[in-house]
Coordinates of C-alpha atoms in Angstrom, one line a residue:
X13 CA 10.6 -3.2 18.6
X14 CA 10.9 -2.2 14.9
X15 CA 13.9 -2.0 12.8
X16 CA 16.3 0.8 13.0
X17 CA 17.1 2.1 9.5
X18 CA 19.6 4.7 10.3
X19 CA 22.0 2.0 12.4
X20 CA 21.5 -0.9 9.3
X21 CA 23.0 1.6 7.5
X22 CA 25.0 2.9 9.9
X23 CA 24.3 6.8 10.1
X24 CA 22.5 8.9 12.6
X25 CA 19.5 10.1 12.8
X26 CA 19.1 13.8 11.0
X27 CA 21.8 13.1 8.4
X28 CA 21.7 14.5 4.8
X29 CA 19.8 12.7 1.8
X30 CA 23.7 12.7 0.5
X31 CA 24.8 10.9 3.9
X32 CA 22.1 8.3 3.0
X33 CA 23.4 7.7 -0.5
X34 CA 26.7 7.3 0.3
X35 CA 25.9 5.0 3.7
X36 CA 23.7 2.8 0.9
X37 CA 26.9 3.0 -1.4
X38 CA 29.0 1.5 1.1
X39 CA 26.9 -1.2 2.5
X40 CA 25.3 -2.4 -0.4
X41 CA 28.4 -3.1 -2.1
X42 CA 29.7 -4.7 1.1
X43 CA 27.3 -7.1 1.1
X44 CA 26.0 -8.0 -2.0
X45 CA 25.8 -12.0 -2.1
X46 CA 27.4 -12.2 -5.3
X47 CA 30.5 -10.3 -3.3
X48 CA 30.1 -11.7 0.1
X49 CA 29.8 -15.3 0.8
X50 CA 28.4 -14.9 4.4
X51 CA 25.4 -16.6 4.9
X52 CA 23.7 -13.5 6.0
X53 CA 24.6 -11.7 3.3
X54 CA 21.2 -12.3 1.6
X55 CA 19.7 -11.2 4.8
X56 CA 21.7 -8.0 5.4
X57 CA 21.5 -7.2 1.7
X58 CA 17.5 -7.0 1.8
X59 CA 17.7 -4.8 5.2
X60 CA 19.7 -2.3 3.7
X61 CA 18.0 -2.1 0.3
X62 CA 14.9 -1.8 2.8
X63 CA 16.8 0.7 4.8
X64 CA 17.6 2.8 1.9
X65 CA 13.9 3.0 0.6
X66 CA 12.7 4.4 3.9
X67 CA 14.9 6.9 4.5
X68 CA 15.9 8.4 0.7
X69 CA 11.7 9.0 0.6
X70 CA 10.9 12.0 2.2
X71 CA 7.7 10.9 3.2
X72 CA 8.4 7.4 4.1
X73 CA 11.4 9.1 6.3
X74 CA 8.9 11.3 8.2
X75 CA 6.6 8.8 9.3
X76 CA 9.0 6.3 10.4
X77 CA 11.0 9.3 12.4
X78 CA 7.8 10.0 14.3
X79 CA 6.0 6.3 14.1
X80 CA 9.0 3.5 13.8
X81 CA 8.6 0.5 11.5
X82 CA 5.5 0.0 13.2
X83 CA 3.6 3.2 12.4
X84 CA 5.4 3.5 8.9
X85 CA 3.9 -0.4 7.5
X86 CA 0.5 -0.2 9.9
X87 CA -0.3 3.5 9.0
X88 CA -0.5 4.0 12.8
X89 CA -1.5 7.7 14.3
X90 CA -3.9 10.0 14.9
X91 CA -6.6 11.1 11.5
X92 CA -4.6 13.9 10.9
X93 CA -1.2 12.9 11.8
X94 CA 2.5 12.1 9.4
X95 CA 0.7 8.3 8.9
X96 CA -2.7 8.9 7.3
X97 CA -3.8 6.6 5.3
X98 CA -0.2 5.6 3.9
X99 CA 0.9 2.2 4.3
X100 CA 4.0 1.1 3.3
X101 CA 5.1 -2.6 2.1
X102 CA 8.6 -3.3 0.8
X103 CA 8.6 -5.0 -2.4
X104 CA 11.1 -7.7 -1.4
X105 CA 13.9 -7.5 -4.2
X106 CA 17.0 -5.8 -2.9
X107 CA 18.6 -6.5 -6.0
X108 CA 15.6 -4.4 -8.4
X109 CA 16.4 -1.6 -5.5
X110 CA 20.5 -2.0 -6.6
X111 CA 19.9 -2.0 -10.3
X112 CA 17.9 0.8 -10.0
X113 CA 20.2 2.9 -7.4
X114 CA 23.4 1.6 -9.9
X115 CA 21.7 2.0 -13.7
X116 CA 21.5 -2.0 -14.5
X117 CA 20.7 -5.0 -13.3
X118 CA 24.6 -6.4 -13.4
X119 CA 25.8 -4.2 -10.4
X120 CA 29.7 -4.8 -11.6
X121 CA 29.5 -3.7 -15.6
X122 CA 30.0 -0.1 -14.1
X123 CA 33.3 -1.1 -13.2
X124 CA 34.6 -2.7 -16.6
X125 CA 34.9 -1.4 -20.4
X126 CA 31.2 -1.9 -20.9
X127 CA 28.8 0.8 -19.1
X128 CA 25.6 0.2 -18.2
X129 CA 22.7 2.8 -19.4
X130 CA 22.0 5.9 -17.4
X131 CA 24.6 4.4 -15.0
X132 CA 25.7 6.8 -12.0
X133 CA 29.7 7.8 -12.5
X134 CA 32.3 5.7 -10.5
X135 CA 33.4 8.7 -8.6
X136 CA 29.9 9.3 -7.1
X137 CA 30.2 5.9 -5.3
X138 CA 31.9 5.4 -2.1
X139 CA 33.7 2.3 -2.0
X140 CA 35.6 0.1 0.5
X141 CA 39.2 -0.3 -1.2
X142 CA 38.1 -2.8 -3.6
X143 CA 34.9 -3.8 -3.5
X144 CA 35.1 -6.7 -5.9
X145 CA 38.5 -7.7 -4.8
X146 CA 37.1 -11.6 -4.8
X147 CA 35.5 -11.4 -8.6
X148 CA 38.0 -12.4 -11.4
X149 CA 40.5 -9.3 -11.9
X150 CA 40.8 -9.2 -15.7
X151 CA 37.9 -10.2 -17.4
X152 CA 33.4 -10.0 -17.0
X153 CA 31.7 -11.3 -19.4
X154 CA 34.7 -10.8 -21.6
X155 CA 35.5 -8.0 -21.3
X156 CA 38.6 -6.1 -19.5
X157 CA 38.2 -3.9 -16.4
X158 CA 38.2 -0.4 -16.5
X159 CA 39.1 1.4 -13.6
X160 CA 38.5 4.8 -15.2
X161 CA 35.4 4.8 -17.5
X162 CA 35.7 7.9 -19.5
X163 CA 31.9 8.3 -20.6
X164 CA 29.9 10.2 -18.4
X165 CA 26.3 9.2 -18.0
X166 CA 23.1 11.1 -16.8
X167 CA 20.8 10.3 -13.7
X168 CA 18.0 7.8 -14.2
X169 CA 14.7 9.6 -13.6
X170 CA 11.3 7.5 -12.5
X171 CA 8.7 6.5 -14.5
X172 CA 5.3 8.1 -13.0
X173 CA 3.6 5.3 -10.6
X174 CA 1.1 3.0 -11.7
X175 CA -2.2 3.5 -10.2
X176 CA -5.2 0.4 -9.7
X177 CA -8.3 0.5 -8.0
X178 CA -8.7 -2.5 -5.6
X179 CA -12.2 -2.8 -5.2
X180 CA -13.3 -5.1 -1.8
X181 CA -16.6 -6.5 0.4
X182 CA -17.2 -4.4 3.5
X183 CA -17.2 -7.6 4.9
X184 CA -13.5 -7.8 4.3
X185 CA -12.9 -4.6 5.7
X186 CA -14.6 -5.6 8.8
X187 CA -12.6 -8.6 9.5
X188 CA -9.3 -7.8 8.0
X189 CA -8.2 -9.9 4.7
X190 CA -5.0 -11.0 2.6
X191 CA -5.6 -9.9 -1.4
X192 CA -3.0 -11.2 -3.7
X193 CA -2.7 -9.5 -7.3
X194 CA -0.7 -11.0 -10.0
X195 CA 1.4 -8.0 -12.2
X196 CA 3.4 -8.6 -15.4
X197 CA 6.4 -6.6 -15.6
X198 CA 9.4 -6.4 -18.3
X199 CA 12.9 -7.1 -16.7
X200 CA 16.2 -5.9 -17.9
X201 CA 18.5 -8.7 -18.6
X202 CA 21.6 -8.6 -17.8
X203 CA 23.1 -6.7 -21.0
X204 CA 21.0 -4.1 -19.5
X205 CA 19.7 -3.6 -22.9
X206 CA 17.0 -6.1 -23.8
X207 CA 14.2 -7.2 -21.4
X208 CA 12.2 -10.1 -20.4
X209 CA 8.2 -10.3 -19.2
X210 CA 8.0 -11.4 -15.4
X211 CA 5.3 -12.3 -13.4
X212 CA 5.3 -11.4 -9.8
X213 CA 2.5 -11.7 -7.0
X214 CA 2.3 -9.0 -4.9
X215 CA 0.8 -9.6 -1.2
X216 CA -1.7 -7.0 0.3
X217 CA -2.5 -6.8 4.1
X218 CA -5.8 -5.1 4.1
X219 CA -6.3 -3.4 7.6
X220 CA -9.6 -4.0 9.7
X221 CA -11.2 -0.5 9.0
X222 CA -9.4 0.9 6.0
X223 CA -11.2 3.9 4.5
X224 CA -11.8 4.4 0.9
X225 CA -8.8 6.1 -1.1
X226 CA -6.4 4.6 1.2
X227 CA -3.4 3.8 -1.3
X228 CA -0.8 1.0 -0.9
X229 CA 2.8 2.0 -2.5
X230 CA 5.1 -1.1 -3.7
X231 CA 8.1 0.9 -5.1
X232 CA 9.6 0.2 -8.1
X233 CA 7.6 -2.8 -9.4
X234 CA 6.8 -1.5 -12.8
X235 CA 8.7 -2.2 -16.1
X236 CA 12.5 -1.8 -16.2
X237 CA 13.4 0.3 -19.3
X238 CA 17.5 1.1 -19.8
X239 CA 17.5 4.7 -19.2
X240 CA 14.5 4.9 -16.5
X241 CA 13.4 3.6 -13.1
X242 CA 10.9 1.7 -12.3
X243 CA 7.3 3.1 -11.8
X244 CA 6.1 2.9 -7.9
X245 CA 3.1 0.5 -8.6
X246 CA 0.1 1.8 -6.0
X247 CA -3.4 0.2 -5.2
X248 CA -6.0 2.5 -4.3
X249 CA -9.0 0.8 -1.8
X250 CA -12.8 1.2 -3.5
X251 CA -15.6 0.0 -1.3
X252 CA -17.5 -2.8 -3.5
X253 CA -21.1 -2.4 -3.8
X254 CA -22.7 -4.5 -0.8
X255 CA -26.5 -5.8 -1.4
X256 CA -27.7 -4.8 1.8
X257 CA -25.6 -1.7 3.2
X258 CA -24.1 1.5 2.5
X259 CA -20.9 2.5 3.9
X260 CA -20.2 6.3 5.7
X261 CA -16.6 6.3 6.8
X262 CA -16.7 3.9 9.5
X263 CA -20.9 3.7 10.0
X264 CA -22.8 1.5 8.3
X265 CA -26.2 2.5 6.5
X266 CA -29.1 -0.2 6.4
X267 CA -32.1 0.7 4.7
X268 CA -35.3 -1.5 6.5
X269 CA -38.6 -1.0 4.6
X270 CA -41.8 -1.2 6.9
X271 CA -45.6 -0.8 5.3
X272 CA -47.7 2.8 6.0
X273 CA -49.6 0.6 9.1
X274 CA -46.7 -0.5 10.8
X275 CA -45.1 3.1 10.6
X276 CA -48.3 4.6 11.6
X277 CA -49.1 1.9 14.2
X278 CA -45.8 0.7 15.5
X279 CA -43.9 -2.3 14.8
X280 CA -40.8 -4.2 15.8
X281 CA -38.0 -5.1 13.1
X282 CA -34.8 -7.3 12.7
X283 CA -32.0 -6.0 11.5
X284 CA -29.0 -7.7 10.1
X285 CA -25.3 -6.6 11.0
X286 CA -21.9 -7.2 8.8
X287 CA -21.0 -9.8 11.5
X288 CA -24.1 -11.7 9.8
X289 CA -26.6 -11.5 13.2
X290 CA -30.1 -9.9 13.3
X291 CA -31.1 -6.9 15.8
X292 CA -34.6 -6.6 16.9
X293 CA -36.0 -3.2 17.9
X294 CA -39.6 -2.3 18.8
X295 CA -40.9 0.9 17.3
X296 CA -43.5 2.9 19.4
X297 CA -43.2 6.1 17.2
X298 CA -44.6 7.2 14.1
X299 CA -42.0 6.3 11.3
X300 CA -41.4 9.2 9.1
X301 CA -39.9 8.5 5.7
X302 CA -35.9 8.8 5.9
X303 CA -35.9 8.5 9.5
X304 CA -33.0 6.7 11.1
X305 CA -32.1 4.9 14.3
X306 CA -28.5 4.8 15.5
X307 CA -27.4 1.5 17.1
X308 CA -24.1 1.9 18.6
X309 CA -20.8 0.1 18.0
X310 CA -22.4 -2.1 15.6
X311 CA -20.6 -0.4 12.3
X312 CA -16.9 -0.8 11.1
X313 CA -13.7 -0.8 13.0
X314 CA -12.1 2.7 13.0
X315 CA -9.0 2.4 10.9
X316 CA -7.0 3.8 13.5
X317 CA -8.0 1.7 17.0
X318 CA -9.9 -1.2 15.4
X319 CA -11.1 -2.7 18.5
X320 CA -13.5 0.2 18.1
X321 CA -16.4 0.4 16.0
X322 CA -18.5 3.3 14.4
X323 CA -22.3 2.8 14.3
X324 CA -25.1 0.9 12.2
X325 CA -28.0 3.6 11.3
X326 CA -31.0 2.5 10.0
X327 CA -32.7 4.2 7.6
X328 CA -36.3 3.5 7.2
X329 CA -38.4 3.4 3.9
X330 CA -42.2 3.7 4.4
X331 CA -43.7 1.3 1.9
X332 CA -47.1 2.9 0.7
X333 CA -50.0 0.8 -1.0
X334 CA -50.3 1.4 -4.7
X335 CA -53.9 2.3 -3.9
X336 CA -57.1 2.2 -1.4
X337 CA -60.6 1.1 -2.0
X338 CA -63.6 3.8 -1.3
X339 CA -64.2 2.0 2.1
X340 CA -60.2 2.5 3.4
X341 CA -60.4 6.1 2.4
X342 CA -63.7 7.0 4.3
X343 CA -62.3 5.4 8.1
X344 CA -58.9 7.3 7.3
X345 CA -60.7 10.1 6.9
X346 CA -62.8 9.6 10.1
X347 CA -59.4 8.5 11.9
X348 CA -56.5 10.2 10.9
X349 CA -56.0 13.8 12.2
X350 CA -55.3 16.7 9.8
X351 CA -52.5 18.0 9.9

């Protein structure tokens, strides 16, 4: 059973993007661990920032409505269904999701004499009496609180996303893999003004079957500017060239290369399969250059039901001699018919 996002942030299904907001509001504020000291604070602050994510996406909300958690992070559903090939991965930091939902990285500047950048108003926020009733009352950072900021800031607006080719085997893509990919990032400090470089490694579940073009969204992991959020930073699969085999969807292509005699005479042939085994088939029939033989089940999983498989076609190539002596010609001549 997957997570529920509308009851982690306790609204029903078919609310408003407004209703969203405001249930975020509330619950992140309520349980931000620098405000609560539960030990599941931590825990219930990373569900709702996850929550939030889902649902305020229009198309992260419409998957999970019709496929759950499930379909939403397994791209799950039919080829031309809400999932396609989207695949969604949290990135893991509740508190980048805050910063960026707030305007800065310090979540309680808004409520003092110092604003934070491109900070949403104090009125826009609906808060639980006083939601940092157990932080010092006069003083952050040195300066005095403000319960009425007077400056009136506009909306952050997000950076385009970040796009990277993630080139892998067929081989991986056969059996399923882990990639791990290092990014650099700047980070706001806490004035909200300077920034830091990061490093971060971000984990990638490659699926048994993925197609090519299949993109992987981590939200919000580029650079943190003052007056922007984050760039989305999305990996885009790209079959890597394989040595032996073409790939066609979910089939395989093998090209096998037999001499003019044995595709005139017959012949039998191995062939080798991802899974690293050999096939042997007998040919009886004259092999025409380009003609292929369809071995089935033998090919990729299908991204969608990857205990199936699509096919291995083999593609012949007729090798012919560079060149026949005065003797060969004449009995080909006498043998062969004319076409």
């Amino acid at each position: 059973m997957g997570k529920d996002y509308y009851r982690i942030l306790g609204i029903q299904k078919g609310c408003s993007d407004e209703d969203i907001k405001k249930a975020y509001r509330k619950q992140a504020l309520k349980w931000h661990p620098d405000k609560n000291k539960s030990p599941s604070a931590e825990d219930k602050f990373k569900e709702i920032a996850e929550a939030y994510e889902v649902l305020s996406d229009p198309k992260k909300r419409e998957i999970y409505d019709q496929l759950g958690e499930e379909g939403l992070k397994g791209g799950s559903g039919g080829p031309n269904g809400p999932g396609g090939n989207f695949h969604y991965t949290f990135h893991g930091d509740p508190h980048a999701t805050f910063a960026a939902f707030f305007g800065g990285s310090n979540p309680f500047e808004m409520f003092f004499g110092r604003r934070m950048p491109g900070c949403r108003d104090e009125e826009d926020m609906e808060v639980d009496s006083d939601p940092f009733g157990s932080f010092t009352a006069f003083t952050m950072n040195g300066f005095p609180r403000d319960r009425h900021p007077s400056s009136v800031q506009h909306r952050c607006k997000q950076d385009p996303p970040i796009i990277h080719d993630l080139k892998v085997s067929l081989e991986d893509i056969y059996s399923g893999c882990t990639k791990r990919m290092k990014i650099s990032r700047r980070r706001l400090n806490p004035d909200g003004r300077t920034v830091r470089m990061e490093d971060k490694i971000l984990t990638i579940e490659i699926k048994k079957g993925w197609k090519e073009g299949t993109k992987i969204t981590f939200p919000k992991e580029g650079d943190e500017t003052p007056n922007t959020i984050p760039a989305d930073i999305v990996f885009v699969i790209k079959d890597k060239p394989h040595n032996r085999f073409k790939r066609d969807g979910s089939n395989i292509i093998c090209p096998v290369q037999v001499s003019l005699r044995e595709a005139l005479c017959g012949c039998s042939v191995t062939v080798p399969t991802i899974e690293g085994k050999g096939l042997s088939i007998t040919l009886h029939e004259v092999v025409k250059p380009g003609m292929r033989r369809r071995l089935v089940g033998y090919g990729l999983p299908l991204p969608k039901s990857s205990e199936q498989r699509g096919d291995l076609i083999v593609e012949f190539e007729v090798k012919f001699p560079e060149s026949l002596s005065a003797s060969t010609k004449e009995i080909l001549k006498r043998h062969l018919p004319v076409v």
